[in-house]
Short mmCIF file of N, CA and C in Angstrom, two decimals:
data_model
loop_
_atom_site.label_atom_id
_atom_site.label_comp_id
_atom_site.label_asym_id
_atom_site.label_seq_id
_atom_site.Cartn_x
_atom_site.Cartn_y
_atom_site.Cartn_z
N THR A 1 113.69 77.66 144.22
CA THR A 1 114.36 77.78 142.93
C THR A 1 113.40 77.60 141.77
N THR A 2 112.36 76.82 141.96
CA THR A 2 111.41 76.60 140.88
C THR A 2 110.66 77.88 140.54
N SER A 3 110.31 78.65 141.55
CA SER A 3 109.59 79.89 141.30
C SER A 3 110.50 80.91 140.59
N ARG A 4 111.79 80.93 140.94
CA ARG A 4 112.72 81.84 140.25
C ARG A 4 112.86 81.44 138.78
N LEU A 5 113.00 80.15 138.53
CA LEU A 5 113.12 79.67 137.17
C LEU A 5 111.85 79.96 136.38
N SER A 6 110.70 79.73 137.00
CA SER A 6 109.43 80.00 136.35
C SER A 6 109.29 81.49 136.05
N HIS A 7 109.69 82.34 136.98
CA HIS A 7 109.62 83.79 136.78
C HIS A 7 110.54 84.22 135.64
N ALA A 8 111.76 83.69 135.62
CA ALA A 8 112.70 84.04 134.55
C ALA A 8 112.19 83.57 133.20
N PHE A 9 111.62 82.38 133.15
CA PHE A 9 111.08 81.85 131.91
C PHE A 9 109.91 82.70 131.41
N ASN A 10 109.02 83.06 132.31
CA ASN A 10 107.88 83.90 131.93
C ASN A 10 108.32 85.28 131.47
N THR A 11 109.35 85.84 132.12
CA THR A 11 109.87 87.13 131.71
C THR A 11 110.48 87.05 130.32
N ASP A 12 111.26 85.99 130.06
CA ASP A 12 111.86 85.81 128.73
C ASP A 12 110.79 85.61 127.66
N ASN A 13 109.78 84.82 127.99
CA ASN A 13 108.68 84.61 127.03
C ASN A 13 107.95 85.91 126.75
N ARG A 14 107.72 86.69 127.79
CA ARG A 14 107.02 87.96 127.61
C ARG A 14 107.83 88.92 126.74
N ARG A 15 109.14 88.97 126.97
CA ARG A 15 109.99 89.85 126.14
C ARG A 15 109.97 89.41 124.69
N GLN A 16 110.05 88.10 124.46
CA GLN A 16 110.01 87.60 123.09
C GLN A 16 108.65 87.88 122.45
N PHE A 17 107.59 87.73 123.21
CA PHE A 17 106.25 88.03 122.70
C PHE A 17 106.15 89.51 122.33
N GLU A 18 106.68 90.39 123.17
CA GLU A 18 106.66 91.83 122.88
C GLU A 18 107.46 92.15 121.63
N ARG A 19 108.62 91.51 121.48
CA ARG A 19 109.44 91.73 120.27
C ARG A 19 108.71 91.23 119.03
N ASP A 20 108.03 90.08 119.14
CA ASP A 20 107.26 89.57 118.01
C ASP A 20 106.12 90.50 117.65
N ALA A 21 105.46 91.06 118.66
CA ALA A 21 104.36 91.99 118.40
C ALA A 21 104.86 93.25 117.72
N VAL A 22 105.99 93.77 118.17
CA VAL A 22 106.57 94.96 117.54
C VAL A 22 106.95 94.65 116.09
N PHE A 23 107.50 93.47 115.85
CA PHE A 23 107.86 93.07 114.49
C PHE A 23 106.62 93.02 113.59
N LEU A 24 105.52 92.51 114.11
CA LEU A 24 104.29 92.48 113.32
C LEU A 24 103.78 93.88 113.00
N VAL A 25 103.94 94.81 113.92
CA VAL A 25 103.57 96.20 113.65
C VAL A 25 104.43 96.76 112.51
N PHE A 26 105.72 96.47 112.54
CA PHE A 26 106.61 96.94 111.47
C PHE A 26 106.25 96.30 110.13
N VAL A 27 105.93 95.02 110.13
CA VAL A 27 105.53 94.35 108.89
C VAL A 27 104.23 94.95 108.36
N GLY A 28 103.27 95.18 109.25
CA GLY A 28 102.00 95.79 108.84
C GLY A 28 102.20 97.18 108.24
N PHE A 29 103.03 97.99 108.90
CA PHE A 29 103.29 99.33 108.36
C PHE A 29 104.01 99.25 107.02
N SER A 30 104.93 98.31 106.89
CA SER A 30 105.65 98.13 105.64
C SER A 30 104.71 97.75 104.51
N LEU A 31 103.77 96.86 104.77
CA LEU A 31 102.80 96.48 103.75
C LEU A 31 101.88 97.64 103.40
N PHE A 32 101.48 98.41 104.40
CA PHE A 32 100.67 99.61 104.15
C PHE A 32 101.43 100.60 103.27
N LEU A 33 102.69 100.81 103.58
CA LEU A 33 103.53 101.73 102.81
C LEU A 33 103.70 101.25 101.38
N LEU A 34 103.97 99.98 101.21
CA LEU A 34 104.12 99.43 99.86
C LEU A 34 102.82 99.56 99.07
N LEU A 35 101.69 99.27 99.70
CA LEU A 35 100.39 99.41 99.04
C LEU A 35 100.14 100.86 98.64
N ALA A 36 100.46 101.78 99.53
CA ALA A 36 100.27 103.21 99.23
C ALA A 36 101.13 103.65 98.05
N LEU A 37 102.37 103.18 98.00
CA LEU A 37 103.26 103.56 96.90
C LEU A 37 102.82 102.96 95.58
N VAL A 38 102.45 101.70 95.60
CA VAL A 38 102.05 101.02 94.36
C VAL A 38 100.75 101.61 93.81
N CYS A 39 99.84 101.99 94.68
CA CYS A 39 98.53 102.50 94.26
C CYS A 39 98.46 104.02 94.21
N PHE A 40 99.58 104.70 94.21
CA PHE A 40 99.60 106.16 94.24
C PHE A 40 98.80 106.74 93.09
N GLN A 41 97.94 107.70 93.40
CA GLN A 41 97.11 108.40 92.43
C GLN A 41 97.49 109.87 92.40
N PRO A 42 98.28 110.31 91.41
CA PRO A 42 98.76 111.70 91.41
C PRO A 42 97.66 112.75 91.23
N PHE A 43 96.52 112.35 90.67
CA PHE A 43 95.45 113.33 90.45
C PHE A 43 94.53 113.48 91.66
N GLU A 44 94.75 112.68 92.68
CA GLU A 44 93.99 112.84 93.91
C GLU A 44 94.74 113.79 94.84
N ASN A 45 94.08 114.22 95.86
CA ASN A 45 94.66 115.19 96.78
C ASN A 45 95.85 114.58 97.54
N TRP A 46 96.97 115.25 97.48
CA TRP A 46 98.11 114.97 98.33
C TRP A 46 98.80 116.29 98.56
N LEU A 47 99.82 116.33 99.35
CA LEU A 47 100.39 117.58 99.84
C LEU A 47 100.73 118.59 98.75
N TYR A 48 101.32 118.16 97.65
CA TYR A 48 101.76 119.09 96.62
C TYR A 48 100.89 119.05 95.37
N SER A 49 99.68 118.60 95.49
CA SER A 49 98.78 118.59 94.34
C SER A 49 97.76 119.71 94.49
N SER A 50 97.17 120.06 93.37
CA SER A 50 96.13 121.08 93.41
C SER A 50 94.74 120.47 93.27
N ALA A 51 94.66 119.15 93.39
CA ALA A 51 93.38 118.46 93.26
C ALA A 51 92.49 118.76 94.46
N GLN A 52 91.22 118.69 94.21
CA GLN A 52 90.25 118.85 95.28
C GLN A 52 90.18 117.55 96.09
N ILE A 53 89.86 117.70 97.34
CA ILE A 53 89.70 116.51 98.18
C ILE A 53 88.47 115.76 97.70
N SER A 54 88.70 114.52 97.31
CA SER A 54 87.58 113.74 96.79
C SER A 54 86.94 112.93 97.91
N GLN A 55 85.71 112.56 97.68
CA GLN A 55 85.00 111.76 98.67
C GLN A 55 85.63 110.38 98.80
N ARG A 56 86.03 109.81 97.68
CA ARG A 56 86.52 108.44 97.67
C ARG A 56 87.93 108.42 97.08
N SER A 57 88.83 107.77 97.75
CA SER A 57 90.19 107.65 97.25
C SER A 57 90.31 106.37 96.43
N HIS A 58 91.03 106.45 95.33
CA HIS A 58 91.27 105.27 94.51
C HIS A 58 92.53 104.54 94.96
N ASN A 59 93.27 105.14 95.86
CA ASN A 59 94.43 104.46 96.43
C ASN A 59 93.91 103.48 97.48
N LEU A 60 94.34 102.23 97.38
CA LEU A 60 93.85 101.21 98.31
C LEU A 60 94.28 101.47 99.75
N ALA A 61 95.27 102.33 99.95
CA ALA A 61 95.70 102.70 101.29
C ALA A 61 94.96 103.93 101.80
N GLY A 62 94.01 104.43 101.03
CA GLY A 62 93.19 105.55 101.45
C GLY A 62 93.85 106.90 101.20
N PRO A 63 93.17 107.97 101.58
CA PRO A 63 93.71 109.31 101.35
C PRO A 63 95.02 109.56 102.09
N SER A 64 95.14 109.06 103.31
CA SER A 64 96.39 109.27 104.05
C SER A 64 97.53 108.51 103.39
N GLY A 65 97.27 107.32 102.89
CA GLY A 65 98.28 106.56 102.17
C GLY A 65 98.70 107.25 100.89
N ASN A 66 97.72 107.83 100.18
CA ASN A 66 98.03 108.54 98.96
C ASN A 66 98.88 109.78 99.24
N SER A 67 98.54 110.50 100.32
CA SER A 67 99.33 111.68 100.69
C SER A 67 100.75 111.29 101.07
N MET A 68 100.88 110.23 101.85
CA MET A 68 102.21 109.78 102.27
C MET A 68 103.03 109.35 101.05
N ALA A 69 102.41 108.58 100.15
CA ALA A 69 103.10 108.13 98.95
C ALA A 69 103.50 109.31 98.08
N GLY A 70 102.61 110.29 97.95
CA GLY A 70 102.92 111.46 97.14
C GLY A 70 104.12 112.23 97.65
N VAL A 71 104.17 112.44 98.94
CA VAL A 71 105.31 113.16 99.53
C VAL A 71 106.60 112.36 99.36
N LEU A 72 106.53 111.06 99.64
CA LEU A 72 107.73 110.23 99.49
C LEU A 72 108.21 110.18 98.05
N LEU A 73 107.30 110.02 97.10
CA LEU A 73 107.69 109.98 95.69
C LEU A 73 108.20 111.35 95.22
N PHE A 74 107.64 112.42 95.74
CA PHE A 74 108.10 113.75 95.36
C PHE A 74 109.54 113.98 95.82
N TYR A 75 109.83 113.66 97.07
CA TYR A 75 111.17 113.93 97.61
C TYR A 75 112.19 112.85 97.28
N MET A 76 111.77 111.58 97.25
CA MET A 76 112.71 110.48 97.08
C MET A 76 112.64 109.81 95.72
N GLY A 77 111.61 110.07 94.96
CA GLY A 77 111.46 109.41 93.67
C GLY A 77 111.22 107.92 93.86
N LEU A 78 111.70 107.13 92.92
CA LEU A 78 111.50 105.68 92.99
C LEU A 78 112.23 105.03 94.15
N SER A 79 113.18 105.73 94.75
CA SER A 79 113.89 105.20 95.92
C SER A 79 112.94 104.97 97.09
N ALA A 80 111.80 105.61 97.06
CA ALA A 80 110.82 105.42 98.14
C ALA A 80 110.36 103.97 98.21
N PHE A 81 110.46 103.24 97.11
CA PHE A 81 110.06 101.84 97.11
C PHE A 81 111.01 100.95 97.92
N THR A 82 112.16 101.47 98.33
CA THR A 82 113.06 100.70 99.19
C THR A 82 112.66 100.82 100.67
N LEU A 83 111.85 101.80 101.00
CA LEU A 83 111.48 102.03 102.40
C LEU A 83 110.73 100.87 103.06
N PRO A 84 109.81 100.18 102.38
CA PRO A 84 109.19 99.03 103.05
C PRO A 84 110.21 97.96 103.47
N ALA A 85 111.22 97.73 102.65
CA ALA A 85 112.26 96.76 103.03
C ALA A 85 113.04 97.26 104.23
N LEU A 86 113.32 98.57 104.29
CA LEU A 86 114.02 99.15 105.43
C LEU A 86 113.19 98.98 106.70
N VAL A 87 111.90 99.23 106.63
CA VAL A 87 111.03 99.10 107.80
C VAL A 87 111.02 97.66 108.30
N ILE A 88 110.93 96.70 107.38
CA ILE A 88 110.95 95.30 107.79
C ILE A 88 112.28 94.93 108.42
N GLN A 89 113.38 95.43 107.85
CA GLN A 89 114.69 95.10 108.42
C GLN A 89 114.85 95.69 109.82
N ILE A 90 114.38 96.90 110.03
CA ILE A 90 114.45 97.48 111.38
C ILE A 90 113.61 96.65 112.35
N GLY A 91 112.41 96.24 111.92
CA GLY A 91 111.58 95.39 112.75
C GLY A 91 112.24 94.07 113.07
N ALA A 92 112.91 93.48 112.10
CA ALA A 92 113.60 92.21 112.33
C ALA A 92 114.76 92.38 113.29
N GLN A 93 115.45 93.51 113.20
CA GLN A 93 116.55 93.77 114.13
C GLN A 93 116.03 93.95 115.55
N LEU A 94 114.92 94.64 115.68
CA LEU A 94 114.32 94.81 117.00
C LEU A 94 113.83 93.47 117.55
N ARG A 95 113.30 92.65 116.68
CA ARG A 95 112.82 91.33 117.11
C ARG A 95 113.96 90.44 117.57
N GLY A 96 115.07 90.49 116.86
CA GLY A 96 116.21 89.66 117.21
C GLY A 96 116.99 90.18 118.39
N ALA A 97 116.71 91.38 118.83
CA ALA A 97 117.36 92.00 119.99
C ALA A 97 118.86 92.13 119.80
N ASN A 98 119.32 92.17 118.56
CA ASN A 98 120.74 92.37 118.32
C ASN A 98 120.97 93.72 117.63
N LEU A 99 120.16 94.67 118.01
CA LEU A 99 120.19 95.98 117.39
C LEU A 99 121.50 96.72 117.64
N ARG A 100 122.07 96.56 118.80
CA ARG A 100 123.29 97.29 119.13
C ARG A 100 124.46 96.89 118.24
N GLN A 101 124.58 95.60 117.93
CA GLN A 101 125.72 95.14 117.16
C GLN A 101 125.63 95.52 115.69
N THR A 102 124.41 95.58 115.15
CA THR A 102 124.27 95.78 113.71
C THR A 102 123.63 97.10 113.32
N PHE A 103 123.25 97.92 114.28
CA PHE A 103 122.50 99.13 113.96
C PHE A 103 123.30 100.10 113.09
N ILE A 104 124.53 100.40 113.48
CA ILE A 104 125.32 101.41 112.75
C ILE A 104 125.62 100.96 111.32
N PRO A 105 126.09 99.73 111.08
CA PRO A 105 126.32 99.34 109.69
C PRO A 105 125.04 99.32 108.84
N ILE A 106 123.94 98.90 109.44
CA ILE A 106 122.69 98.85 108.68
C ILE A 106 122.20 100.25 108.35
N VAL A 107 122.22 101.14 109.31
CA VAL A 107 121.79 102.52 109.05
C VAL A 107 122.71 103.18 108.03
N ALA A 108 124.01 102.97 108.18
CA ALA A 108 124.96 103.53 107.20
C ALA A 108 124.70 102.95 105.81
N GLY A 109 124.40 101.66 105.76
CA GLY A 109 124.11 101.03 104.47
C GLY A 109 122.86 101.59 103.82
N TRP A 110 121.79 101.74 104.59
CA TRP A 110 120.54 102.26 104.03
C TRP A 110 120.68 103.72 103.63
N LEU A 111 121.35 104.52 104.45
CA LEU A 111 121.55 105.93 104.07
C LEU A 111 122.39 106.05 102.81
N THR A 112 123.43 105.23 102.72
CA THR A 112 124.28 105.24 101.52
C THR A 112 123.48 104.77 100.31
N LEU A 113 122.65 103.75 100.51
CA LEU A 113 121.82 103.26 99.40
C LEU A 113 120.90 104.37 98.90
N LEU A 114 120.20 105.02 99.81
CA LEU A 114 119.27 106.07 99.41
C LEU A 114 119.99 107.26 98.78
N MET A 115 121.11 107.67 99.38
CA MET A 115 121.83 108.84 98.86
C MET A 115 122.57 108.55 97.56
N SER A 116 122.76 107.29 97.20
CA SER A 116 123.34 106.98 95.90
C SER A 116 122.26 106.63 94.88
N LEU A 117 121.19 105.99 95.33
CA LEU A 117 120.14 105.57 94.40
C LEU A 117 119.33 106.75 93.88
N MET A 118 119.02 107.72 94.73
CA MET A 118 118.23 108.87 94.27
C MET A 118 118.92 109.63 93.14
N PRO A 119 120.20 110.03 93.29
CA PRO A 119 120.83 110.74 92.17
C PRO A 119 121.08 109.84 90.95
N LEU A 120 121.35 108.55 91.18
CA LEU A 120 121.52 107.64 90.04
C LEU A 120 120.25 107.56 89.21
N LEU A 121 119.13 107.42 89.87
CA LEU A 121 117.86 107.39 89.15
C LEU A 121 117.61 108.71 88.43
N ALA A 122 117.97 109.81 89.06
CA ALA A 122 117.78 111.13 88.44
C ALA A 122 118.67 111.28 87.20
N SER A 123 119.85 110.68 87.23
CA SER A 123 120.75 110.81 86.08
C SER A 123 120.38 109.84 84.96
N LEU A 124 119.88 108.67 85.30
CA LEU A 124 119.55 107.68 84.28
C LEU A 124 118.23 107.98 83.58
N GLN A 125 117.23 108.42 84.33
CA GLN A 125 115.91 108.72 83.77
C GLN A 125 115.35 109.91 84.57
N PRO A 126 115.57 111.14 84.11
CA PRO A 126 115.18 112.30 84.91
C PRO A 126 113.70 112.34 85.31
N THR A 127 112.81 112.07 84.38
CA THR A 127 111.39 112.05 84.73
C THR A 127 110.79 110.72 84.30
N LEU A 128 109.79 110.34 85.03
CA LEU A 128 109.12 109.07 84.77
C LEU A 128 107.62 109.31 84.84
N PRO A 129 106.89 108.93 83.78
CA PRO A 129 105.44 109.13 83.84
C PRO A 129 104.78 108.11 84.77
N ILE A 130 104.08 108.61 85.75
CA ILE A 130 103.32 107.75 86.66
C ILE A 130 101.86 108.16 86.53
N ARG A 131 101.09 107.30 85.91
CA ARG A 131 99.66 107.54 85.68
C ARG A 131 99.39 108.91 85.04
N GLY A 132 100.19 109.24 84.04
CA GLY A 132 99.97 110.46 83.28
C GLY A 132 100.64 111.70 83.83
N VAL A 133 101.37 111.58 84.92
CA VAL A 133 102.06 112.73 85.50
C VAL A 133 103.56 112.42 85.53
N GLY A 134 104.36 113.36 85.07
CA GLY A 134 105.80 113.16 85.09
C GLY A 134 106.39 113.50 86.45
N LEU A 135 106.87 112.49 87.16
CA LEU A 135 107.52 112.70 88.45
C LEU A 135 109.02 112.48 88.28
N ALA A 136 109.81 113.21 89.04
CA ALA A 136 111.26 113.04 89.00
C ALA A 136 111.60 111.67 89.56
N SER A 137 112.29 110.85 88.77
CA SER A 137 112.56 109.47 89.19
C SER A 137 113.50 109.43 90.39
N GLY A 138 114.34 110.44 90.55
CA GLY A 138 115.22 110.50 91.71
C GLY A 138 114.68 111.39 92.81
N GLY A 139 113.52 111.98 92.58
CA GLY A 139 112.92 112.86 93.56
C GLY A 139 113.62 114.21 93.62
N ALA A 140 113.06 115.10 94.39
CA ALA A 140 113.64 116.44 94.54
C ALA A 140 115.01 116.38 95.21
N VAL A 141 115.15 115.50 96.19
CA VAL A 141 116.44 115.37 96.89
C VAL A 141 117.49 114.80 95.95
N GLY A 142 117.13 113.76 95.20
CA GLY A 142 118.08 113.16 94.27
C GLY A 142 118.53 114.12 93.18
N GLY A 143 117.59 114.92 92.66
CA GLY A 143 117.94 115.90 91.64
C GLY A 143 118.89 116.96 92.17
N ALA A 144 118.62 117.44 93.36
CA ALA A 144 119.50 118.45 93.96
C ALA A 144 120.88 117.88 94.27
N PHE A 145 120.92 116.65 94.79
CA PHE A 145 122.19 116.02 95.10
C PHE A 145 122.99 115.75 93.82
N LEU A 146 122.33 115.32 92.76
CA LEU A 146 122.99 115.07 91.48
C LEU A 146 123.57 116.37 90.92
N TYR A 147 122.81 117.44 90.99
CA TYR A 147 123.26 118.74 90.47
C TYR A 147 124.52 119.20 91.21
N SER A 148 124.53 119.10 92.52
CA SER A 148 125.69 119.56 93.29
C SER A 148 126.89 118.62 93.09
N LEU A 149 126.64 117.33 92.96
CA LEU A 149 127.73 116.38 92.77
C LEU A 149 128.36 116.53 91.40
N LYS A 150 127.54 116.75 90.37
CA LYS A 150 128.08 116.97 89.02
C LYS A 150 128.90 118.25 88.96
N GLY A 151 128.49 119.25 89.72
CA GLY A 151 129.25 120.50 89.74
C GLY A 151 130.62 120.36 90.38
N SER A 152 130.75 119.44 91.32
CA SER A 152 132.03 119.30 92.01
C SER A 152 132.89 118.14 91.48
N ALA A 153 132.27 117.07 90.96
CA ALA A 153 133.04 115.91 90.51
C ALA A 153 132.97 115.68 89.02
N GLY A 154 132.13 116.41 88.31
CA GLY A 154 131.98 116.20 86.87
C GLY A 154 131.07 115.00 86.60
N PRO A 155 130.66 114.83 85.35
CA PRO A 155 129.71 113.76 85.04
C PRO A 155 130.28 112.35 85.24
N VAL A 156 131.50 112.11 84.81
CA VAL A 156 132.09 110.77 84.95
C VAL A 156 132.41 110.49 86.42
N GLY A 157 133.00 111.45 87.09
CA GLY A 157 133.31 111.29 88.51
C GLY A 157 132.07 111.06 89.34
N THR A 158 130.98 111.73 88.95
CA THR A 158 129.71 111.56 89.66
C THR A 158 129.23 110.11 89.57
N HIS A 159 129.29 109.54 88.38
CA HIS A 159 128.84 108.16 88.22
C HIS A 159 129.76 107.18 88.94
N ILE A 160 131.04 107.43 88.93
CA ILE A 160 131.97 106.55 89.67
C ILE A 160 131.64 106.59 91.16
N ILE A 161 131.44 107.78 91.70
CA ILE A 161 131.12 107.93 93.12
C ILE A 161 129.80 107.24 93.46
N LEU A 162 128.78 107.49 92.65
CA LEU A 162 127.46 106.95 92.94
C LEU A 162 127.40 105.43 92.82
N TRP A 163 128.01 104.86 91.78
CA TRP A 163 128.00 103.40 91.62
C TRP A 163 128.82 102.72 92.72
N THR A 164 129.93 103.35 93.11
CA THR A 164 130.74 102.80 94.20
C THR A 164 129.97 102.85 95.51
N ALA A 165 129.31 103.96 95.76
CA ALA A 165 128.51 104.08 96.99
C ALA A 165 127.36 103.07 97.00
N LEU A 166 126.74 102.85 95.84
CA LEU A 166 125.65 101.87 95.75
C LEU A 166 126.17 100.46 96.07
N ALA A 167 127.32 100.11 95.52
CA ALA A 167 127.91 98.79 95.80
C ALA A 167 128.25 98.65 97.29
N ALA A 168 128.83 99.69 97.87
CA ALA A 168 129.19 99.65 99.29
C ALA A 168 127.95 99.52 100.16
N SER A 169 126.87 100.19 99.77
CA SER A 169 125.64 100.11 100.57
C SER A 169 125.06 98.70 100.57
N LEU A 170 125.15 98.04 99.43
CA LEU A 170 124.63 96.67 99.36
C LEU A 170 125.45 95.70 100.23
N ILE A 171 126.73 95.98 100.37
CA ILE A 171 127.58 95.17 101.24
C ILE A 171 127.21 95.41 102.71
N LEU A 172 126.95 96.67 103.07
CA LEU A 172 126.63 97.01 104.46
C LEU A 172 125.26 96.50 104.88
N ILE A 173 124.33 96.48 103.95
CA ILE A 173 122.97 96.05 104.30
C ILE A 173 122.97 94.56 104.47
#
C-alpha cells in the first residue's frame, strides 16, 4: 500500500507541476504580448505597413512583437490590450484544472467583452493617434461591427446594446 500511495502522490505532484509550468508559459506570453502592444512602433515594418525592414527594432518585443502588435491593433484597436488578461485567465483556469466548469461562461464573457468594446471604442473615439499615426481605436472589426449595428438598431439602440453587452461580459468574466 505504501508504494501505491507513493505512486499516487508522485503522479499528483507531477500533474500539478505540469499545470504550474503551463501557467508560467501563459504568463510569459501575456507579458510578451503586453510589452509588444505598449512598445508598438507604427513606422517600423509590420504586416500592413509600407516601412522597410529595419536592422534594429525599437519595439522591446522585437520585430515579431511589433508585427503581432500591429496586426492586433489594426483589427482590434485598443481592445487588443485586454488580450494579455485573457491569456493569463486561460492559464489560471488550466492551472486550477477546473476548466470544464468555467470554460463556457469565461469564453462567452471574453467574446462579449471584445465584441462590445471594439464598436464602443470606435463610436466614442473613431481614430486615436499612436506615435504620430492615426489608428482606429475600435480596429477594423469594431468599425465594421459598429457600422452594421447602427444600420440595424440606430445610434441610440446601438449604444444600449453595446453598453448592456459590456456589463454582461464583466459579470461573466
